[in-house]
């Protein structure tokens, strides 16, 4: 998983917004599985964040064919120039799709 994806996740949920994101998880037996996670914050009566919540759905398999090379490109950029470079690559991909991060994730899961 590219670091920039988790940085984006935490930044969005700490700003009290929800995020949808494809995540590749490592199982105890060494195998991998993909999820489409909807992550939100939970609040107390003062609207302070008191926890986080994730609903995981099965990812759209067509989306994964796009996500895999996309995340690979982000990892490659990260290896060369850290999260700074991978953020630039992510921004250029979003520009190409003319979508923000949330729109792209939603589009890939539900509209392709
Ligand atoms: C509600 C919630 C669910 C999360 N689910 C996952 C998950 O399924 N897999 C995962 O690798 N990270 C998940 N994360 C992100 C991790 O907390 C963490 O940021 C990530 O594993 C990367 O580790 P790092 O932040 O220490 O670099 C989730 C975070 C939150 C708030």
PDB file of C-alpha atoms and ligand atoms in Angstrom:
ATOM      1  CA  UNK A   1       0.000   0.000   0.000  1.00  0.00           C
ATOM      2  CA  UNK A   2       1.318   3.481  -0.850  1.00  0.00           C
ATOM      3  CA  UNK A   3       1.834   5.700   2.192  1.00  0.00           C
ATOM      4  CA  UNK A   4       0.048   8.583   0.465  1.00  0.00           C
ATOM      5  CA  UNK A   5      -3.207   6.590   0.506  1.00  0.00           C
ATOM      6  CA  UNK A   6      -3.149   6.245   4.311  1.00  0.00           C
ATOM      7  CA  UNK A   7      -2.044   9.862   4.695  1.00  0.00           C
ATOM      8  CA  UNK A   8      -5.054  10.879   2.624  1.00  0.00           C
ATOM      9  CA  UNK A   9      -7.325   8.590   4.661  1.00  0.00           C
ATOM     10  CA  UNK A  10      -6.251  10.070   8.018  1.00  0.00           C
ATOM     11  CA  UNK A  11      -6.321  13.641   6.779  1.00  0.00           C
ATOM     12  CA  UNK A  12      -9.887  13.251   5.446  1.00  0.00           C
ATOM     13  CA  UNK A  13     -11.355  11.488   8.506  1.00  0.00           C
ATOM     14  CA  UNK A  14      -9.651  13.862  10.936  1.00  0.00           C
ATOM     15  CA  UNK A  15     -11.339  16.649   9.006  1.00  0.00           C
ATOM     16  CA  UNK A  16     -14.648  14.962   9.867  1.00  0.00           C
ATOM     17  CA  UNK A  17     -15.341  13.777   6.346  1.00  0.00           C
ATOM     18  CA  UNK A  18     -15.874  10.243   5.168  1.00  0.00           C
ATOM     19  CA  UNK A  19     -13.575   8.474   2.765  1.00  0.00           C
ATOM     20  CA  UNK A  20     -13.930   5.524   0.430  1.00  0.00           C
ATOM     21  CA  UNK A  21     -10.710   3.764  -0.418  1.00  0.00           C
ATOM     22  CA  UNK A  22      -9.357   0.533  -1.868  1.00  0.00           C
ATOM     23  CA  UNK A  23      -7.019  -1.212   0.598  1.00  0.00           C
ATOM     24  CA  UNK A  24      -4.841  -4.271   0.069  1.00  0.00           C
ATOM     25  CA  UNK A  25      -4.600  -6.180   3.343  1.00  0.00           C
ATOM     26  CA  UNK A  26      -2.116  -8.795   4.437  1.00  0.00           C
ATOM     27  CA  UNK A  27      -3.554 -11.910   6.113  1.00  0.00           C
ATOM     28  CA  UNK A  28      -1.823 -13.852   8.877  1.00  0.00           C
ATOM     29  CA  UNK A  29      -1.074 -16.683   6.448  1.00  0.00           C
ATOM     30  CA  UNK A  30       0.784 -14.267   4.155  1.00  0.00           C
ATOM     31  CA  UNK A  31      -1.934 -13.988   1.512  1.00  0.00           C
ATOM     32  CA  UNK A  32      -3.543 -10.695   0.460  1.00  0.00           C
ATOM     33  CA  UNK A  33      -7.107  -9.526   0.128  1.00  0.00           C
ATOM     34  CA  UNK A  34      -8.569  -6.295  -1.205  1.00  0.00           C
ATOM     35  CA  UNK A  35     -11.400  -4.332   0.367  1.00  0.00           C
ATOM     36  CA  UNK A  36     -13.340  -1.232  -0.572  1.00  0.00           C
ATOM     37  CA  UNK A  37     -13.473   0.514   2.810  1.00  0.00           C
ATOM     38  CA  UNK A  38     -15.839   3.294   3.806  1.00  0.00           C
ATOM     39  CA  UNK A  39     -14.159   4.984   6.775  1.00  0.00           C
ATOM     40  CA  UNK A  40     -15.915   7.547   8.967  1.00  0.00           C
ATOM     41  CA  UNK A  41     -15.403   9.203  12.330  1.00  0.00           C
ATOM     42  CA  UNK A  42     -17.671   8.782  15.348  1.00  0.00           C
ATOM     43  CA  UNK A  43     -18.549  11.827  17.478  1.00  0.00           C
ATOM     44  CA  UNK A  44     -19.688  12.695  20.990  1.00  0.00           C
ATOM     45  CA  UNK A  45     -22.381  15.296  21.728  1.00  0.00           C
ATOM     46  CA  UNK A  46     -19.805  18.092  21.366  1.00  0.00           C
ATOM     47  CA  UNK A  47     -18.955  16.917  17.861  1.00  0.00           C
ATOM     48  CA  UNK A  48     -15.490  15.799  19.002  1.00  0.00           C
ATOM     49  CA  UNK A  49     -14.094  12.728  17.288  1.00  0.00           C
ATOM     50  CA  UNK A  50     -14.209   9.756  19.659  1.00  0.00           C
ATOM     51  CA  UNK A  51     -13.365   6.948  17.285  1.00  0.00           C
ATOM     52  CA  UNK A  52     -13.320   5.668  13.750  1.00  0.00           C
ATOM     53  CA  UNK A  53     -15.463   3.210  11.896  1.00  0.00           C
ATOM     54  CA  UNK A  54     -14.867   1.171   8.768  1.00  0.00           C
ATOM     55  CA  UNK A  55     -17.380  -0.689   6.655  1.00  0.00           C
ATOM     56  CA  UNK A  56     -15.642  -2.973   4.222  1.00  0.00           C
ATOM     57  CA  UNK A  57     -17.230  -4.040   1.007  1.00  0.00           C
ATOM     58  CA  UNK A  58     -16.083  -6.424  -1.662  1.00  0.00           C
ATOM     59  CA  UNK A  59     -14.215  -4.356  -4.239  1.00  0.00           C
ATOM     60  CA  UNK A  60     -15.351  -4.128  -7.836  1.00  0.00           C
ATOM     61  CA  UNK A  61     -12.935  -6.451  -9.673  1.00  0.00           C
ATOM     62  CA  UNK A  62     -12.848  -4.140 -12.694  1.00  0.00           C
ATOM     63  CA  UNK A  63     -11.764  -1.315 -10.389  1.00  0.00           C
ATOM     64  CA  UNK A  64      -8.870  -3.388  -9.054  1.00  0.00           C
ATOM     65  CA  UNK A  65      -7.429  -3.688 -12.555  1.00  0.00           C
ATOM     66  CA  UNK A  66      -7.072   0.100 -12.487  1.00  0.00           C
ATOM     67  CA  UNK A  67      -6.162   0.426  -8.821  1.00  0.00           C
ATOM     68  CA  UNK A  68      -3.310  -2.111  -8.912  1.00  0.00           C
ATOM     69  CA  UNK A  69      -1.155  -0.284 -11.514  1.00  0.00           C
ATOM     70  CA  UNK A  70      -2.175   3.059  -9.996  1.00  0.00           C
ATOM     71  CA  UNK A  71      -0.948   2.034  -6.519  1.00  0.00           C
ATOM     72  CA  UNK A  72       2.170   0.528  -8.111  1.00  0.00           C
ATOM     73  CA  UNK A  73       2.952   3.883  -9.708  1.00  0.00           C
ATOM     74  CA  UNK A  74       2.472   5.577  -6.331  1.00  0.00           C
ATOM     75  CA  UNK A  75       4.768   3.057  -4.609  1.00  0.00           C
ATOM     76  CA  UNK A  76       7.394   3.542  -7.302  1.00  0.00           C
ATOM     77  CA  UNK A  77       7.279   7.310  -6.878  1.00  0.00           C
ATOM     78  CA  UNK A  78       7.459   6.828  -3.108  1.00  0.00           C
ATOM     79  CA  UNK A  79      10.607   4.698  -3.462  1.00  0.00           C
ATOM     80  CA  UNK A  80      12.263   7.365  -5.579  1.00  0.00           C
ATOM     81  CA  UNK A  81      11.148  10.553  -3.874  1.00  0.00           C
ATOM     82  CA  UNK A  82       9.080   9.669  -0.825  1.00  0.00           C
ATOM     83  CA  UNK A  83       5.510  10.687  -0.124  1.00  0.00           C
ATOM     84  CA  UNK A  84       6.221  14.112  -1.670  1.00  0.00           C
ATOM     85  CA  UNK A  85       6.758  12.498  -5.101  1.00  0.00           C
ATOM     86  CA  UNK A  86       3.886  10.043  -4.781  1.00  0.00           C
ATOM     87  CA  UNK A  87       1.523  12.908  -3.900  1.00  0.00           C
ATOM     88  CA  UNK A  88       2.562  14.608  -7.146  1.00  0.00           C
ATOM     89  CA  UNK A  89       1.857  11.412  -9.100  1.00  0.00           C
ATOM     90  CA  UNK A  90      -1.515  11.007  -7.363  1.00  0.00           C
ATOM     91  CA  UNK A  91      -2.415  14.605  -8.180  1.00  0.00           C
ATOM     92  CA  UNK A  92      -1.491  14.127 -11.822  1.00  0.00           C
ATOM     93  CA  UNK A  93      -3.663  10.983 -12.012  1.00  0.00           C
ATOM     94  CA  UNK A  94      -6.598  12.851 -10.449  1.00  0.00           C
ATOM     95  CA  UNK A  95      -6.069  15.651 -12.940  1.00  0.00           C
ATOM     96  CA  UNK A  96      -6.161  13.165 -15.797  1.00  0.00           C
ATOM     97  CA  UNK A  97      -9.499  11.791 -14.548  1.00  0.00           C
ATOM     98  CA  UNK A  98     -10.682  15.317 -13.692  1.00  0.00           C
ATOM     99  CA  UNK A  99     -11.874  14.039 -10.325  1.00  0.00           C
ATOM    100  CA  UNK A 100     -10.912  14.490  -6.709  1.00  0.00           C
ATOM    101  CA  UNK A 101      -9.773  11.456  -4.701  1.00  0.00           C
ATOM    102  CA  UNK A 102     -13.216  10.656  -3.347  1.00  0.00           C
ATOM    103  CA  UNK A 103     -14.838  10.968  -6.767  1.00  0.00           C
ATOM    104  CA  UNK A 104     -12.261   8.648  -8.334  1.00  0.00           C
ATOM    105  CA  UNK A 105     -12.657   5.946  -5.671  1.00  0.00           C
ATOM    106  CA  UNK A 106     -16.456   6.110  -5.917  1.00  0.00           C
ATOM    107  CA  UNK A 107     -16.369   6.075  -9.717  1.00  0.00           C
ATOM    108  CA  UNK A 108     -14.073   3.030  -9.809  1.00  0.00           C
ATOM    109  CA  UNK A 109     -16.207   1.064  -7.362  1.00  0.00           C
ATOM    110  CA  UNK A 110     -19.641   1.891  -8.741  1.00  0.00           C
ATOM    111  CA  UNK A 111     -19.500   3.414 -12.209  1.00  0.00           C
ATOM    112  CA  UNK A 112     -17.054   1.439 -14.317  1.00  0.00           C
TER     113      UNK A 112
HETATM  114  C1  LIG B   1     -11.472   2.801  10.742  1.00  0.00           C
HETATM  115  C2  LIG B   1     -10.143   2.531  10.091  1.00  0.00           C
HETATM  116  C3  LIG B   1      -9.990   1.357   9.350  1.00  0.00           C
HETATM  117  C4  LIG B   1      -8.757   1.064   8.760  1.00  0.00           C
HETATM  118  N1  LIG B   1      -8.629  -0.092   8.052  1.00  0.00           N
HETATM  119  C5  LIG B   1      -7.413  -0.452   7.564  1.00  0.00           C
HETATM  120  C6  LIG B   1      -7.230  -1.688   6.897  1.00  0.00           C
HETATM  121  O1  LIG B   1      -8.154  -2.475   6.673  1.00  0.00           O
HETATM  122  N2  LIG B   1      -5.977  -1.991   6.472  1.00  0.00           N
HETATM  123  C7  LIG B   1      -4.907  -1.175   6.660  1.00  0.00           C
HETATM  124  O2  LIG B   1      -3.791  -1.524   6.262  1.00  0.00           O
HETATM  125  N3  LIG B   1      -5.079   0.027   7.244  1.00  0.00           N
HETATM  126  C8  LIG B   1      -6.280   0.409   7.717  1.00  0.00           C
HETATM  127  N4  LIG B   1      -6.433   1.626   8.330  1.00  0.00           N
HETATM  128  C9  LIG B   1      -5.283   2.537   8.378  1.00  0.00           C
HETATM  129  C10 LIG B   1      -4.331   2.164   9.501  1.00  0.00           C
HETATM  130  O3  LIG B   1      -4.795   2.739  10.703  1.00  0.00           O
HETATM  131  C11 LIG B   1      -2.905   2.673   9.197  1.00  0.00           C
HETATM  132  O4  LIG B   1      -2.892   4.064   8.907  1.00  0.00           O
HETATM  133  C12 LIG B   1      -2.292   1.919   8.014  1.00  0.00           C
HETATM  134  O5  LIG B   1      -2.333   0.524   8.237  1.00  0.00           O
HETATM  135  C13 LIG B   1      -0.855   2.329   7.714  1.00  0.00           C
HETATM  136  O6  LIG B   1      -0.063   2.293   8.841  1.00  0.00           O
HETATM  137  P1  LIG B   1       0.704   3.603   9.336  1.00  0.00           P
HETATM  138  O7  LIG B   1      -0.316   4.717   9.412  1.00  0.00           O
HETATM  139  O8  LIG B   1       1.290   3.226  10.649  1.00  0.00           O
HETATM  140  O9  LIG B   1       1.760   3.870   8.280  1.00  0.00           O
HETATM  141  C14 LIG B   1      -7.650   1.960   8.895  1.00  0.00           C
HETATM  142  C15 LIG B   1      -7.830   3.140   9.641  1.00  0.00           C
HETATM  143  C16 LIG B   1      -9.054   3.427  10.212  1.00  0.00           C
HETATM  144  C17 LIG B   1      -9.234   4.696  10.980  1.00  0.00           C
END
